Amino acid sequence: GQSLEQPSEVTAVEGAIVQINCTYQTSGFYGLSWYQQHDGGAPTFLSYNALDGLEETGRFSSFLSRSDSYGYLLLQELQMKDSASYFCAVRDRGGATNKLIFGTGTLLAVQP
Amino acid sequence: DTAVSQTPKYLVTQMGNDKSIKCEQNLGHDTMYWYKQDSKKFLKIMFSYNNKELIINETVPNRFSPKSPDKAHLNLHINSLELGDSAVYFCASSQVDSTDTQYFGPGTRLTVL
């Protein structure tokens, strides 16, 4: 089976940089995804890493180390609107089908 | 413009009732999903359909019955509602070979009294 671990909460101030870690255990690995969910909203896809290294998209970057079964989401120049829950996810292949397994989520609180 | 839509957004009902949630996507995706998010925000897949065919059924009680009339629509019918069914239900869609990149609907908050 698959399991993913993330910190439950992270607090940071506006303008700062924050890193949200995710460690995973999988029986077969394809890649690591990140989703953002604002309170009362829907999960929104942020990024996907299939290979080792850092992928940058604006203020957000995502990193993967396959050998360490570890990844992180890096948020720079934090803004109040970044306050949300962040989920890492991996694909689980059960039989002939794929499904996403989500981590328990990290609640990011950005303070002024 | 809406990519994945769900109705209703809120559903408040009594135990024992039957209710349905509807989902539609206009992204041209082949695969659609139902997720349940509990009060601790744990997001768990319930069902997945690919081109109207059920491909994932995650040991969900058979009071839950999904139906996909076509690949753009996926509905969820729940019989004999129980208190533990209270949660937010999300519909999502993706291309069949892009499971990692899913597009979620706005969610339906179900409250069973």
Short mmCIF file of C-alpha atoms in Angstrom, two decimals:
data_model
loop_
_atom_site.label_atom_id
_atom_site.label_comp_id
_atom_site.label_asym_id
_atom_site.label_seq_id
_atom_site.Cartn_x
_atom_site.Cartn_y
_atom_site.Cartn_z
CA GLY A 1 0.00 0.00 0.00
CA GLN A 2 0.89 3.66 -0.07
CA SER A 3 1.35 6.13 2.77
CA LEU A 4 2.37 9.78 2.81
CA GLU A 5 3.46 11.91 5.73
CA GLN A 6 3.27 15.67 5.96
CA PRO A 7 3.43 18.10 8.88
CA SER A 8 -0.06 18.96 10.04
CA GLU A 9 0.52 22.70 10.37
CA VAL A 10 3.06 25.31 9.34
CA THR A 11 3.02 29.00 10.21
CA ALA A 12 5.00 31.73 8.45
CA VAL A 13 4.89 35.48 7.91
CA GLU A 14 4.15 37.43 4.77
CA GLY A 15 7.13 37.76 2.49
CA ALA A 16 8.91 34.75 3.98
CA ILE A 17 9.78 31.39 2.43
CA VAL A 18 8.23 28.18 3.68
CA GLN A 19 8.91 24.55 2.85
CA ILE A 20 6.31 21.81 3.23
CA ASN A 21 7.80 18.33 3.34
CA CYS A 22 6.32 15.05 2.23
CA THR A 23 7.74 11.58 2.71
CA TYR A 24 6.11 8.63 1.05
CA GLN A 25 6.10 4.86 0.99
CA THR A 26 4.90 3.23 -2.17
CA SER A 27 4.98 -0.16 -3.80
CA GLY A 28 5.54 1.47 -7.19
CA PHE A 29 6.37 5.11 -7.80
CA TYR A 30 5.41 7.29 -10.75
CA GLY A 31 5.69 10.80 -9.35
CA LEU A 32 4.66 13.23 -6.63
CA SER A 33 1.86 15.76 -7.05
CA TRP A 34 0.94 18.78 -4.97
CA TYR A 35 -2.52 20.27 -4.52
CA GLN A 36 -3.68 23.44 -2.80
CA GLN A 37 -7.03 23.74 -1.07
CA HIS A 38 -8.38 26.97 0.40
CA ASP A 39 -10.84 26.69 3.24
CA GLY A 40 -14.25 25.91 1.78
CA GLY A 41 -12.77 25.42 -1.69
CA ALA A 42 -11.76 22.60 -3.98
CA PRO A 43 -8.31 21.04 -4.28
CA THR A 44 -6.37 22.66 -7.11
CA PHE A 45 -3.44 21.02 -8.88
CA LEU A 46 -0.13 22.85 -8.31
CA SER A 47 2.69 20.68 -9.60
CA TYR A 48 3.93 17.23 -10.50
CA ASN A 49 7.46 15.81 -10.23
CA ALA A 50 8.32 12.53 -11.90
CA LEU A 51 12.08 13.03 -11.90
CA ASP A 52 14.55 14.12 -9.24
CA GLY A 53 15.18 17.81 -8.90
CA LEU A 54 13.46 21.13 -8.54
CA GLU A 55 10.59 22.34 -10.71
CA GLU A 56 9.81 26.04 -10.51
CA THR A 57 6.52 27.70 -11.34
CA GLY A 58 6.47 31.33 -10.29
CA ARG A 59 6.61 31.67 -6.51
CA PHE A 60 6.05 27.93 -6.03
CA SER A 61 8.65 25.23 -6.54
CA SER A 62 8.48 21.50 -5.98
CA PHE A 63 11.36 19.15 -5.32
CA LEU A 64 11.68 15.40 -5.51
CA SER A 65 14.31 12.93 -4.37
CA ARG A 66 13.28 9.44 -5.46
CA SER A 67 16.15 7.77 -3.62
CA ASP A 68 15.00 9.34 -0.34
CA SER A 69 11.26 8.91 -1.03
CA TYR A 70 10.96 12.57 -0.21
CA GLY A 71 9.69 15.74 -1.73
CA TYR A 72 8.80 19.26 -0.74
CA LEU A 73 6.81 22.23 -1.86
CA LEU A 74 8.58 25.58 -1.53
CA LEU A 75 6.56 28.76 -1.39
CA GLN A 76 8.43 32.03 -1.74
CA GLU A 77 7.39 35.62 -1.10
CA LEU A 78 4.47 34.39 0.92
CA GLN A 79 1.20 36.23 0.58
CA MET A 80 -1.87 36.09 2.79
CA LYS A 81 -3.74 34.35 0.00
CA ASP A 82 -1.31 31.40 0.28
CA SER A 83 -2.99 30.45 3.55
CA ALA A 84 -4.50 27.09 2.65
CA SER A 85 -4.05 23.36 3.04
CA TYR A 86 -1.44 21.70 0.86
CA PHE A 87 -1.60 18.02 -0.04
CA CYS A 88 1.02 15.81 -1.57
CA ALA A 89 -0.22 12.81 -3.53
CA VAL A 90 1.15 9.74 -5.27
CA ARG A 91 -0.37 7.45 -7.83
CA ASP A 92 -1.23 3.94 -6.73
CA ARG A 93 -1.64 1.33 -9.37
CA GLY A 94 -4.17 -1.21 -8.13
CA GLY A 95 -4.59 -3.92 -10.71
CA ALA A 96 -5.22 -2.31 -14.08
CA THR A 97 -6.26 1.07 -12.73
CA ASN A 98 -4.60 4.15 -11.31
CA LYS A 99 -5.76 6.25 -8.40
CA LEU A 100 -4.31 9.11 -6.41
CA ILE A 101 -3.51 8.65 -2.74
CA PHE A 102 -3.41 11.93 -0.85
CA GLY A 103 -1.39 12.83 2.20
CA THR A 104 -3.14 14.12 5.29
CA GLY A 105 -2.47 17.73 4.30
CA THR A 106 -0.50 20.62 5.77
CA LEU A 107 -2.38 23.68 6.94
CA LEU A 108 -0.30 26.76 6.13
CA ALA A 109 -1.13 29.91 8.07
CA VAL A 110 0.45 33.08 6.72
CA GLN A 111 0.54 35.87 9.27
CA PRO A 112 0.98 39.58 8.58
CA ASP B 1 -16.24 28.49 -18.47
CA THR B 2 -16.81 26.13 -15.55
CA ALA B 3 -14.58 23.07 -15.91
CA VAL B 4 -16.06 20.71 -13.32
CA SER B 5 -19.39 21.59 -11.77
CA GLN B 6 -21.40 19.91 -9.04
CA THR B 7 -24.91 20.36 -7.73
CA PRO B 8 -26.03 20.99 -5.13
CA LYS B 9 -23.33 22.86 -3.23
CA TYR B 10 -25.02 22.21 0.11
CA LEU B 11 -27.25 19.35 1.12
CA VAL B 12 -28.89 19.08 4.54
CA THR B 13 -31.08 16.07 5.15
CA GLN B 14 -32.38 13.65 7.75
CA MET B 15 -31.03 10.21 8.51
CA GLY B 16 -32.60 7.53 6.39
CA ASN B 17 -33.29 9.77 3.40
CA ASP B 18 -31.98 9.18 -0.12
CA LYS B 19 -30.13 11.94 -1.98
CA SER B 20 -28.20 12.49 -5.20
CA ILE B 21 -25.29 14.67 -6.22
CA LYS B 22 -24.63 15.51 -9.86
CA CYS B 23 -21.33 16.26 -11.56
CA GLU B 24 -20.47 17.47 -15.05
CA GLN B 25 -17.15 18.26 -16.69
CA ASN B 26 -16.58 20.13 -19.94
CA LEU B 27 -12.86 19.40 -20.22
CA GLY B 28 -13.25 16.47 -22.56
CA HIS B 29 -11.68 14.14 -19.99
CA ASP B 30 -12.22 10.38 -20.10
CA THR B 31 -11.98 9.69 -16.39
CA MET B 32 -14.10 10.98 -13.52
CA TYR B 33 -13.87 10.41 -9.77
CA TRP B 34 -15.79 10.79 -6.55
CA TYR B 35 -13.88 11.70 -3.39
CA LYS B 36 -15.01 12.04 0.20
CA GLN B 37 -13.31 14.60 2.45
CA ASP B 38 -14.00 14.20 6.13
CA SER B 39 -13.90 16.76 8.92
CA LYS B 40 -10.15 16.24 9.31
CA LYS B 41 -9.72 17.09 5.62
CA PHE B 42 -8.65 13.58 4.72
CA LEU B 43 -9.35 13.17 1.01
CA LYS B 44 -10.17 9.64 -0.04
CA ILE B 45 -11.21 8.25 -3.39
CA MET B 46 -14.53 6.45 -3.53
CA PHE B 47 -15.14 5.65 -7.20
CA SER B 48 -13.64 6.19 -10.61
CA TYR B 49 -15.18 5.86 -14.05
CA ASN B 50 -13.38 5.72 -17.34
CA ASN B 51 -15.55 6.40 -20.37
CA LYS B 52 -18.72 5.38 -18.47
CA GLU B 53 -17.17 2.21 -17.08
CA LEU B 54 -16.59 1.74 -13.34
CA ILE B 55 -12.90 1.11 -12.78
CA ILE B 56 -12.38 1.85 -9.09
CA ASN B 57 -14.70 1.00 -6.23
CA GLU B 58 -12.97 1.56 -2.92
CA THR B 59 -14.92 -0.67 -0.54
CA VAL B 60 -17.62 1.93 -0.22
CA PRO B 61 -20.91 0.78 1.37
CA ASN B 62 -23.36 -0.31 -1.28
CA ARG B 63 -25.70 2.47 -0.14
CA PHE B 64 -23.53 4.58 -2.44
CA SER B 65 -24.22 4.04 -6.12
CA PRO B 66 -22.44 6.02 -8.81
CA LYS B 67 -23.83 6.34 -12.31
CA SER B 68 -22.20 7.69 -15.43
CA PRO B 69 -24.71 8.31 -18.22
CA ASP B 70 -21.89 9.57 -20.47
CA LYS B 71 -18.24 10.41 -20.05
CA ALA B 72 -18.98 14.03 -19.16
CA HIS B 73 -21.33 13.21 -16.30
CA LEU B 74 -20.94 11.27 -13.07
CA ASN B 75 -23.67 11.21 -10.46
CA LEU B 76 -23.67 9.83 -6.94
CA HIS B 77 -26.79 8.47 -5.30
CA ILE B 78 -26.81 7.71 -1.59
CA ASN B 79 -29.50 5.59 0.01
CA SER B 80 -30.49 5.45 3.68
CA LEU B 81 -28.21 8.27 4.73
CA GLU B 82 -26.34 7.90 8.01
CA LEU B 83 -24.73 10.45 10.32
CA GLY B 84 -21.28 9.25 9.26
CA ASP B 85 -22.00 10.19 5.67
CA SER B 86 -21.71 13.86 6.61
CA ALA B 87 -18.69 15.14 4.67
CA VAL B 88 -17.73 17.13 1.62
CA TYR B 89 -17.98 15.14 -1.60
CA PHE B 90 -15.82 16.19 -4.52
CA CYS B 91 -16.10 15.18 -8.11
CA ALA B 92 -12.94 15.32 -10.21
CA SER B 93 -11.82 14.49 -13.72
CA SER B 94 -8.62 13.80 -15.61
CA GLN B 95 -7.34 12.37 -18.83
CA VAL B 96 -6.99 8.62 -18.48
CA ASP B 97 -3.17 8.80 -18.69
CA SER B 98 -2.89 11.84 -16.38
CA THR B 99 -4.16 10.50 -13.08
CA ASP B 100 -1.74 12.80 -11.24
CA THR B 101 -3.36 15.95 -12.65
CA GLN B 102 -6.98 16.05 -11.59
CA TYR B 103 -9.48 18.88 -11.81
CA PHE B 104 -11.90 19.09 -8.93
CA GLY B 105 -15.42 20.40 -8.73
CA PRO B 106 -16.42 22.89 -6.01
CA GLY B 107 -17.66 20.15 -3.69
CA THR B 108 -20.99 19.27 -2.09
CA ARG B 109 -21.20 19.68 1.66
CA LEU B 110 -23.55 16.99 2.92
CA THR B 111 -24.92 17.27 6.43
CA VAL B 112 -26.99 14.41 7.80
CA LEU B 113 -29.06 15.27 10.87
#
